[in-house]
PDB file of C-alpha atoms and ligand atoms in Angstrom:
ATOM      1  CA  MET C  70     -23.906 -10.475  30.982  1.00 42.00           C
ATOM      2  CA  ASN C  71     -26.168  -8.171  32.894  1.00 44.00           C
ATOM      3  CA  GLU C  72     -24.957  -4.648  32.252  1.00 46.00           C
ATOM      4  CA  HIS C  73     -27.326  -2.443  30.369  1.00 53.00           C
ATOM      5  CA  PRO C  74     -25.957  -1.848  26.839  1.00 51.00           C
ATOM      6  CA  HIS C  75     -26.299   1.929  27.215  1.00 59.00           C
ATOM      7  CA  SER C  76     -23.843   1.908  30.096  1.00 71.00           C
ATOM      8  CA  LEU C  77     -21.086   0.929  27.643  1.00 79.00           C
ATOM      9  CA  SER C  78     -18.896   3.494  25.927  1.00 83.00           C
ATOM     10  CA  MET C  79     -18.723   3.613  22.113  1.00 80.00           C
ATOM     11  CA  SER C  80     -15.429   1.754  22.018  1.00 79.00           C
ATOM     12  CA  GLU C  81     -16.587  -0.843  24.525  1.00 82.00           C
ATOM     13  CA  ARG C  82     -19.613  -1.452  22.368  1.00 83.00           C
ATOM     14  CA  ALA C  83     -17.416  -1.742  19.273  1.00 80.00           C
ATOM     15  CA  ASP C  84     -15.178  -4.251  21.088  1.00 78.00           C
ATOM     16  CA  ARG C  85     -18.198  -6.234  22.221  1.00 81.00           C
ATOM     17  CA  LEU C  86     -19.566  -6.293  18.676  1.00 80.00           C
ATOM     18  CA  GLU C  87     -16.238  -7.463  17.314  1.00 77.00           C
ATOM     19  CA  GLU C  88     -16.106 -10.151  19.978  1.00 75.00           C
ATOM     20  CA  GLU C  89     -19.606 -11.341  19.078  1.00 75.00           C
ATOM     21  CA  LYS C  90     -18.786 -11.403  15.381  1.00 75.00           C
ATOM     22  CA  MET C  91     -15.633 -13.364  16.113  1.00 70.00           C
ATOM     23  CA  HIS C  92     -17.618 -16.025  17.968  1.00 69.00           C
ATOM     24  CA  GLU C  93     -19.711 -16.468  14.823  1.00 71.00           C
ATOM     25  CA  MET C  94     -16.566 -16.934  12.713  1.00 78.00           C
ATOM     26  CA  GLU C  95     -15.296 -20.412  12.158  1.00 88.00           C
ATOM     27  CA  ARG C  96     -11.682 -19.515  12.730  1.00 94.00           C
ATOM     28  CA  ILE C  97      -9.772 -17.253  15.090  1.00 95.00           C
ATOM     29  CA  ILE C  98      -8.566 -14.129  13.329  1.00 95.00           C
ATOM     30  CA  THR C  99      -5.404 -12.589  14.751  1.00 94.00           C
ATOM     31  CA  ARG C 100      -3.850  -9.183  14.307  1.00 95.00           C
ATOM     32  CA  SER C 101      -0.125  -8.796  13.753  1.00 96.00           C
ATOM     33  CA  THR C 102       1.940  -6.878  16.262  1.00 97.00           C
ATOM     34  CA  LEU C 103       2.278  -4.090  13.710  1.00 97.00           C
ATOM     35  CA  ALA C 104      -1.490  -3.535  13.810  1.00 96.00           C
ATOM     36  CA  HIS C 105      -1.322  -3.182  17.595  1.00 97.00           C
ATOM     37  CA  LEU C 106       1.671  -0.852  17.367  1.00 97.00           C
ATOM     38  CA  MET C 107      -0.387   1.297  15.012  1.00 96.00           C
ATOM     39  CA  ASP C 108      -3.010   1.532  17.756  1.00 96.00           C
ATOM     40  CA  GLY C 109      -0.340   2.717  20.162  1.00 97.00           C
ATOM     41  CA  ASN C 110      -0.044  -0.607  21.966  1.00 97.00           C
ATOM     42  CA  VAL C 111       3.109  -2.680  22.315  1.00 98.00           C
ATOM     43  CA  LYS C 112       1.360  -6.024  22.490  1.00 96.00           C
ATOM     44  CA  MET C 113       0.604  -9.118  20.510  1.00 96.00           C
ATOM     45  CA  ASP C 114      -2.146 -11.689  20.060  1.00 94.00           C
ATOM     46  CA  THR C 115      -0.783 -14.827  21.691  1.00 95.00           C
ATOM     47  CA  SER C 116      -2.059 -18.293  20.876  1.00 94.00           C
ATOM     48  CA  VAL C 117      -2.651 -19.113  24.571  1.00 95.00           C
ATOM     49  CA  GLU C 118      -4.766 -16.047  25.181  1.00 94.00           C
ATOM     50  CA  MET C 119      -6.686 -16.325  21.903  1.00 94.00           C
ATOM     51  CA  ARG C 120      -7.481 -20.018  22.379  1.00 93.00           C
ATOM     52  CA  ALA C 121      -8.753 -19.318  25.873  1.00 94.00           C
ATOM     53  CA  ARG C 122     -11.034 -16.638  24.460  1.00 92.00           C
ATOM     54  CA  TYR C 123     -12.339 -18.761  21.592  1.00 93.00           C
ATOM     55  CA  PRO C 124     -12.247 -22.329  22.883  1.00 92.00           C
ATOM     56  CA  GLY C 125     -12.471 -25.151  20.379  1.00 92.00           C
ATOM     57  CA  LYS C 126     -11.621 -22.974  17.400  1.00 94.00           C
ATOM     58  CA  PHE C 127      -8.661 -23.142  15.055  1.00 95.00           C
ATOM     59  CA  PHE C 128      -6.647 -20.182  13.837  1.00 96.00           C
ATOM     60  CA  LEU C 129      -7.248 -18.731  10.404  1.00 96.00           C
ATOM     61  CA  MET C 130      -4.632 -19.967   7.946  1.00 95.00           C
ATOM     62  CA  GLY C 131      -6.016 -18.676   4.670  1.00 93.00           C
ATOM     63  CA  ASP C 132      -8.613 -16.308   3.242  1.00 95.00           C
ATOM     64  CA  ASP C 133     -10.091 -13.779   5.648  1.00 96.00           C
ATOM     65  CA  PRO C 134     -13.862 -14.181   5.174  1.00 94.00           C
ATOM     66  CA  ARG C 135     -14.393 -10.465   5.884  1.00 94.00           C
ATOM     67  CA  LEU C 136     -12.391  -9.413   2.813  1.00 97.00           C
ATOM     68  CA  PRO C 137     -13.369  -9.540  -0.870  1.00 97.00           C
ATOM     69  CA  ARG C 138     -12.602 -12.929  -2.380  1.00 97.00           C
ATOM     70  CA  MET C 139      -9.571 -13.075  -4.635  1.00 98.00           C
ATOM     71  CA  PRO C 140      -9.235 -15.449  -7.590  1.00 98.00           C
ATOM     72  CA  GLU C 141      -7.073 -18.540  -7.183  1.00 98.00           C
ATOM     73  CA  LYS C 142      -4.299 -17.014  -9.276  1.00 98.00           C
ATOM     74  CA  PRO C 143      -4.531 -13.298  -8.590  1.00 98.00           C
ATOM     75  CA  THR C 144      -3.121 -10.722 -10.973  1.00 98.00           C
ATOM     76  CA  LEU C 145      -2.019  -7.166 -10.324  1.00 98.00           C
ATOM     77  CA  VAL C 146      -5.405  -6.047 -11.665  1.00 98.00           C
ATOM     78  CA  ASP C 147      -7.155  -8.243  -9.066  1.00 98.00           C
ATOM     79  CA  TYR C 148      -5.172  -6.523  -6.327  1.00 98.00           C
ATOM     80  CA  PHE C 149      -6.213  -3.153  -7.786  1.00 98.00           C
ATOM     81  CA  ARG C 150      -9.854  -4.211  -7.694  1.00 97.00           C
ATOM     82  CA  HIS C 151     -10.036  -6.131  -4.403  1.00 98.00           C
ATOM     83  CA  ARG C 152      -7.190  -5.080  -2.145  1.00 98.00           C
ATOM     84  CA  PHE C 153      -6.194  -1.492  -2.956  1.00 98.00           C
ATOM     85  CA  ALA C 154      -8.299   0.718  -0.704  1.00 96.00           C
ATOM     86  CA  SER C 155      -8.239   3.625  -3.146  1.00 92.00           C
ATOM     87  CA  THR C 156      -7.053   3.800  -6.735  1.00 94.00           C
ATOM     88  CA  ALA C 157      -8.225   7.238  -7.913  1.00 91.00           C
ATOM     89  CA  HIS C 158      -4.926   8.952  -7.160  1.00 92.00           C
ATOM     90  CA  LEU C 159      -2.888   6.305  -8.965  1.00 95.00           C
ATOM     91  CA  LEU C 160      -5.205   6.269 -11.974  1.00 95.00           C
ATOM     92  CA  GLN C 161      -5.229  10.062 -12.166  1.00 92.00           C
ATOM     93  CA  SER C 162      -1.437  10.237 -12.037  1.00 94.00           C
ATOM     94  CA  ALA C 163      -1.089   7.578 -14.716  1.00 95.00           C
ATOM     95  CA  THR C 164      -3.764   9.221 -16.877  1.00 93.00           C
ATOM     96  CA  HIS C 165      -1.925  12.515 -16.610  1.00 91.00           C
ATOM     97  CA  ALA C 166       1.330  10.876 -17.699  1.00 94.00           C
ATOM     98  CA  LEU C 167      -0.414   9.083 -20.558  1.00 94.00           C
ATOM     99  CA  LYS C 168      -2.040  12.278 -21.840  1.00 92.00           C
ATOM    100  CA  GLY C 169       1.310  14.026 -21.565  1.00 94.00           C
ATOM    101  CA  GLY C 170       2.744  11.503 -24.017  1.00 97.00           C
ATOM    102  CA  GLN C 171       5.074   9.829 -21.541  1.00 97.00           C
ATOM    103  CA  PRO C 172       6.527   6.410 -22.407  1.00 98.00           C
ATOM    104  CA  GLU C 173       4.822   3.342 -20.944  1.00 98.00           C
ATOM    105  CA  LYS C 174       7.596   2.915 -18.399  1.00 97.00           C
ATOM    106  CA  VAL C 175       6.756   6.301 -16.873  1.00 98.00           C
ATOM    107  CA  VAL C 176       3.005   5.663 -17.086  1.00 98.00           C
ATOM    108  CA  LEU C 177       3.477   2.376 -15.229  1.00 98.00           C
ATOM    109  CA  ALA C 178       5.683   4.046 -12.613  1.00 98.00           C
ATOM    110  CA  CYS C 179       2.934   6.648 -12.032  1.00 98.00           C
ATOM    111  CA  LEU C 180       0.285   3.932 -11.853  1.00 98.00           C
ATOM    112  CA  LEU C 181       2.227   2.042  -9.190  1.00 98.00           C
ATOM    113  CA  HIS C 182       4.036   4.795  -7.313  1.00 98.00           C
ATOM    114  CA  ASP C 183       1.833   4.772  -4.177  1.00 97.00           C
ATOM    115  CA  ILE C 184       0.624   1.158  -4.125  1.00 98.00           C
ATOM    116  CA  ALA C 185       2.294   0.634  -0.766  1.00 98.00           C
ATOM    117  CA  ILE C 186       0.103   3.342   0.759  1.00 97.00           C
ATOM    118  CA  VAL C 187      -3.168   2.081  -0.675  1.00 97.00           C
ATOM    119  CA  SER C 188      -2.554  -1.569   0.135  1.00 97.00           C
ATOM    120  CA  PHE C 189       0.006  -1.959   2.835  1.00 95.00           C
ATOM    121  CA  ILE C 190       1.753   0.763   4.782  1.00 97.00           C
ATOM    122  CA  ARG C 191       2.424   4.490   4.775  1.00 97.00           C
ATOM    123  CA  CYS C 192       5.827   4.857   6.436  1.00 97.00           C
ATOM    124  CA  ASP C 193       8.558   4.635   3.781  1.00 98.00           C
ATOM    125  CA  HIS C 194       5.968   3.840   1.125  1.00 98.00           C
ATOM    126  CA  GLY C 195       8.356   4.438  -1.771  1.00 98.00           C
ATOM    127  CA  TYR C 196      10.756   1.789  -0.519  1.00 98.00           C
ATOM    128  CA  TRP C 197       8.035  -0.741   0.232  1.00 98.00           C
ATOM    129  CA  GLY C 198       6.306  -0.125  -3.088  1.00 98.00           C
ATOM    130  CA  ALA C 199       9.552  -0.535  -5.022  1.00 98.00           C
ATOM    131  CA  GLN C 200      10.301  -3.847  -3.308  1.00 98.00           C
ATOM    132  CA  MET C 201       6.816  -5.123  -4.006  1.00 98.00           C
ATOM    133  CA  ILE C 202       7.148  -4.558  -7.759  1.00 98.00           C
ATOM    134  CA  GLU C 203      10.884  -5.034  -8.304  1.00 98.00           C
ATOM    135  CA  PRO C 204      10.760  -8.660  -9.503  1.00 98.00           C
ATOM    136  CA  TYR C 205       7.993  -7.905 -11.984  1.00 98.00           C
ATOM    137  CA  VAL C 206       8.904  -4.616 -13.682  1.00 98.00           C
ATOM    138  CA  ASP C 207      11.799  -2.960 -15.462  1.00 98.00           C
ATOM    139  CA  GLU C 208      14.528  -2.042 -12.965  1.00 98.00           C
ATOM    140  CA  GLU C 209      14.102   1.611 -13.859  1.00 98.00           C
ATOM    141  CA  VAL C 210      10.415   1.593 -12.844  1.00 98.00           C
ATOM    142  CA  ALA C 211      11.151   0.116  -9.401  1.00 98.00           C
ATOM    143  CA  TRP C 212      14.019   2.544  -8.893  1.00 98.00           C
ATOM    144  CA  ALA C 213      11.789   5.490  -9.794  1.00 98.00           C
ATOM    145  CA  VAL C 214       9.082   4.374  -7.357  1.00 98.00           C
ATOM    146  CA  LYS C 215      11.656   4.011  -4.585  1.00 98.00           C
ATOM    147  CA  THR C 216      13.208   7.444  -5.050  1.00 98.00           C
ATOM    148  CA  HIS C 217      10.013   9.435  -5.652  1.00 98.00           C
ATOM    149  CA  GLN C 218       9.649   9.266  -1.896  1.00 96.00           C
ATOM    150  CA  ALA C 219      12.700  11.512  -1.501  1.00 98.00           C
ATOM    151  CA  LEU C 220      12.334  13.635  -4.645  1.00 97.00           C
ATOM    152  CA  ARG C 221       8.850  14.736  -3.573  1.00 95.00           C
ATOM    153  CA  PHE C 222      10.421  17.012  -0.970  1.00 96.00           C
ATOM    154  CA  PHE C 223      12.876  18.778  -3.293  1.00 97.00           C
ATOM    155  CA  PRO C 224      12.002  21.226  -6.047  1.00 96.00           C
ATOM    156  CA  ASP C 225      13.274  21.033  -9.613  1.00 97.00           C
ATOM    157  CA  GLU C 226      12.554  24.282 -11.418  1.00 95.00           C
ATOM    158  CA  SER C 227      13.754  22.808 -14.739  1.00 96.00           C
ATOM    159  CA  VAL C 228      10.493  20.836 -14.912  1.00 95.00           C
ATOM    160  CA  GLY C 229       8.373  23.358 -12.995  1.00 92.00           C
ATOM    161  CA  TYR C 230       8.222  21.277  -9.824  1.00 94.00           C
ATOM    162  CA  GLY C 231       8.148  23.181  -6.550  1.00 93.00           C
ATOM    163  CA  TYR C 232       7.838  21.982  -2.960  1.00 92.00           C
ATOM    164  CA  PRO C 233       4.166  20.910  -2.753  1.00 90.00           C
ATOM    165  CA  ASP C 234       1.859  23.398  -1.008  1.00 89.00           C
ATOM    166  CA  LEU C 235      -0.075  20.383   0.159  1.00 88.00           C
ATOM    167  CA  TYR C 236       2.936  19.246   2.194  1.00 90.00           C
ATOM    168  CA  LYS C 237       2.993  22.573   4.018  1.00 91.00           C
ATOM    169  CA  GLN C 238      -0.643  21.961   4.915  1.00 91.00           C
ATOM    170  CA  LEU C 239      -0.089  18.332   5.831  1.00 92.00           C
ATOM    171  CA  PHE C 240       3.173  18.493   7.750  1.00 94.00           C
ATOM    172  CA  GLY C 241       3.426  22.116   8.788  1.00 96.00           C
ATOM    173  CA  PRO C 242       5.764  24.790   7.393  1.00 92.00           C
ATOM    174  CA  GLU C 243       8.647  23.733   9.649  1.00 95.00           C
ATOM    175  CA  TYR C 244       8.866  20.127   8.525  1.00 95.00           C
ATOM    176  CA  ARG C 245      12.253  19.115   7.098  1.00 96.00           C
ATOM    177  CA  PRO C 246      12.959  15.652   5.661  1.00 97.00           C
ATOM    178  CA  GLU C 247      15.169  13.358   7.728  1.00 97.00           C
ATOM    179  CA  PRO C 248      18.844  12.891   6.771  1.00 98.00           C
ATOM    180  CA  TYR C 249      18.246   9.540   5.044  1.00 98.00           C
ATOM    181  CA  ILE C 250      15.765  11.238   2.712  1.00 98.00           C
ATOM    182  CA  VAL C 251      18.196  14.081   1.974  1.00 98.00           C
ATOM    183  CA  GLU C 252      20.915  11.539   1.191  1.00 98.00           C
ATOM    184  CA  GLU C 253      18.556   9.549  -1.028  1.00 98.00           C
ATOM    185  CA  TYR C 254      17.727  12.748  -2.907  1.00 98.00           C
ATOM    186  CA  ASN C 255      21.417  13.567  -3.417  1.00 98.00           C
ATOM    187  CA  ARG C 256      22.116  10.089  -4.770  1.00 98.00           C
ATOM    188  CA  ALA C 257      19.044  10.203  -7.007  1.00 98.00           C
ATOM    189  CA  ARG C 258      19.921  13.643  -8.359  1.00 97.00           C
ATOM    190  CA  ALA C 259      23.158  12.222  -9.782  1.00 98.00           C
ATOM    191  CA  HIS C 260      21.568   9.026 -11.107  1.00 98.00           C
ATOM    192  CA  LYS C 261      21.015   8.277 -14.801  1.00 98.00           C
ATOM    193  CA  TRP C 262      17.310   7.552 -14.143  1.00 98.00           C
ATOM    194  CA  TYR C 263      16.730  10.710 -12.124  1.00 98.00           C
ATOM    195  CA  MET C 264      14.182  12.140 -14.567  1.00 98.00           C
ATOM    196  CA  THR C 265      12.024   8.999 -14.549  1.00 98.00           C
ATOM    197  CA  SER C 266      11.499   9.377 -10.827  1.00 98.00           C
ATOM    198  CA  ARG C 267      11.096  13.124 -11.132  1.00 97.00           C
ATOM    199  CA  LEU C 268       8.319  12.557 -13.688  1.00 97.00           C
ATOM    200  CA  ILE C 269       6.368  10.642 -11.036  1.00 97.00           C
ATOM    201  CA  CYS C 270       6.436  13.810  -8.902  1.00 96.00           C
ATOM    202  CA  VAL C 271       5.535  16.038 -11.838  1.00 94.00           C
ATOM    203  CA  ASN C 272       2.496  13.907 -12.688  1.00 94.00           C
ATOM    204  CA  ASP C 273       1.648  13.367  -9.026  1.00 90.00           C
ATOM    205  CA  ILE C 274       1.084  16.975  -8.139  1.00 67.00           C
ATOM    206  CA  TYR C 275      -1.701  17.592 -10.645  1.00 59.00           C
ATOM    207  CA  SER C 276      -3.528  14.415  -9.885  1.00 57.00           C
ATOM    208  CA  PHE C 277      -6.001  15.343  -7.184  1.00 61.00           C
ATOM    209  CA  ASP C 278      -8.867  16.418  -9.434  1.00 67.00           C
ATOM    210  CA  PRO C 279     -12.041  14.938  -7.891  1.00 68.00           C
ATOM    211  CA  ASN C 280     -13.924  15.264 -11.190  1.00 74.00           C
ATOM    212  CA  ALA C 281     -11.399  13.528 -13.398  1.00 72.00           C
ATOM    213  CA  LYS C 282     -12.832  10.434 -15.082  1.00 80.00           C
ATOM    214  CA  VAL C 283     -10.412   7.562 -14.721  1.00 87.00           C
ATOM    215  CA  ASN C 284     -10.691   3.860 -15.370  1.00 92.00           C
ATOM    216  CA  LEU C 285      -8.394   0.962 -14.632  1.00 96.00           C
ATOM    217  CA  ASP C 286      -9.426  -0.616 -17.955  1.00 96.00           C
ATOM    218  CA  ASP C 287      -7.391   2.071 -19.734  1.00 95.00           C
ATOM    219  CA  PHE C 288      -4.236   0.565 -18.206  1.00 98.00           C
ATOM    220  CA  VAL C 289      -4.833  -3.152 -18.472  1.00 98.00           C
ATOM    221  CA  ASP C 290      -2.858  -3.391 -21.740  1.00 98.00           C
ATOM    222  CA  ILE C 291       0.032  -1.317 -20.388  1.00 98.00           C
ATOM    223  CA  ILE C 292       0.139  -3.568 -17.315  1.00 98.00           C
ATOM    224  CA  GLY C 293       0.037  -6.610 -19.595  1.00 98.00           C
ATOM    225  CA  ARG C 294       3.021  -5.396 -21.603  1.00 98.00           C
ATOM    226  CA  ASN C 295       5.111  -4.100 -18.692  1.00 98.00           C
ATOM    227  CA  PHE C 296       4.291  -6.113 -15.577  1.00 98.00           C
ATOM    228  CA  LYS C 297       5.493  -9.730 -15.581  1.00 98.00           C
ATOM    229  CA  GLN C 298       2.475 -11.458 -14.107  1.00 98.00           C
ATOM    230  CA  PRO C 299       3.626 -14.764 -12.541  1.00 98.00           C
ATOM    231  CA  LYS C 300       1.679 -17.758 -13.843  1.00 98.00           C
ATOM    232  CA  GLU C 301       1.150 -19.123 -10.300  1.00 98.00           C
ATOM    233  CA  GLY C 302      -0.610 -15.885  -9.269  1.00 98.00           C
ATOM    234  CA  LEU C 303       0.899 -12.715  -7.820  1.00 98.00           C
ATOM    235  CA  GLY C 304       2.064 -13.659  -4.328  1.00 98.00           C
ATOM    236  CA  LEU C 305       1.853 -17.394  -4.952  1.00 98.00           C
ATOM    237  CA  ASP C 306       5.090 -17.404  -6.933  1.00 98.00           C
ATOM    238  CA  SER C 307       8.603 -17.613  -5.542  1.00 98.00           C
ATOM    239  CA  SER C 308       9.862 -14.090  -6.264  1.00 98.00           C
ATOM    240  CA  PRO C 309      11.769 -12.192  -3.561  1.00 98.00           C
ATOM    241  CA  SER C 310       8.698 -10.061  -2.855  1.00 98.00           C
ATOM    242  CA  ALA C 311       5.951 -12.701  -3.214  1.00 98.00           C
ATOM    243  CA  HIS C 312       5.544 -12.782   0.583  1.00 98.00           C
ATOM    244  CA  MET C 313       4.581  -9.103   0.567  1.00 98.00           C
ATOM    245  CA  TRP C 314       1.742  -9.791  -1.868  1.00 98.00           C
ATOM    246  CA  ARG C 315       0.713 -12.861   0.138  1.00 98.00           C
ATOM    247  CA  THR C 316       0.498 -10.713   3.263  1.00 98.00           C
ATOM    248  CA  ILE C 317      -1.891  -8.384   1.445  1.00 98.00           C
ATOM    249  CA  LEU C 318      -3.787 -11.421   0.166  1.00 98.00           C
ATOM    250  CA  TRP C 319      -4.014 -13.043   3.645  1.00 98.00           C
ATOM    251  CA  PRO C 320      -3.338 -10.241   6.128  1.00 97.00           C
ATOM    252  CA  THR C 321      -4.707 -12.133   9.137  1.00 96.00           C
ATOM    253  CA  ARG C 322      -3.122 -15.551   8.674  1.00 96.00           C
ATOM    254  CA  PHE C 323      -1.804 -16.792  12.008  1.00 96.00           C
ATOM    255  CA  LEU C 324       1.566 -17.612  10.391  1.00 95.00           C
TER     256      LEU C 324
HETATM  257 FE1  FE2 L 668       4.163   8.898  -2.976  1.00 73.90          FE
HETATM  258 FE1  FE2 L 669       1.288  10.164  -5.099  1.00 73.90          FE
END
């Protein structure tokens, strides 16, 4: 390599650095197609191309050495500590619900309502989050997490909830939810658990205080009583959503 390093652009230098780091790694780390799509590229890491680039190496089939180590039998709390990129919003929402005297079911729903965003994916986060927790929580909690995604966009004056100002700032004043969200809202409005999901929104909106003191330890007992931790470890069990937790545990496994 004989080009002068200063002749490289920032992103070329970043790529080169990544490449160098990868050569130091023992295993080849691949990115899923979804990660490439998120970069605006319809492409995939193929085994032929990757093996040619890193000759003599095997693909990663377990822990990603770049990520914090997880215990052998991870719990929900371990995911909070080592995989969720940010927990302040969830803890603030749950703290608000707790201080407001809400039942544990609602507190748990607030604590988990955006876990998809902080650990996995933004698009349709309510649906993803609900599927992740469904096997482990009361049906009502998973339902509330799923539908908060739609309810967020619709006011309910009876509980003092208006369309969030923040959404006007984030999405522009013209944004209107897609038809599937409107339909979800209409179904939820008529559902017996409507208010549980609505309470996620009510506690959500006040939960952006940067000075609020929050601590996961305050919720460990509530999690213990209301989240059925699998004995094999969350993600290493055989529940219908275990694979989602495993993907968060091992996001760069080749298969
Ligand atoms: Fe949300
Ligand atoms: Fe939220």
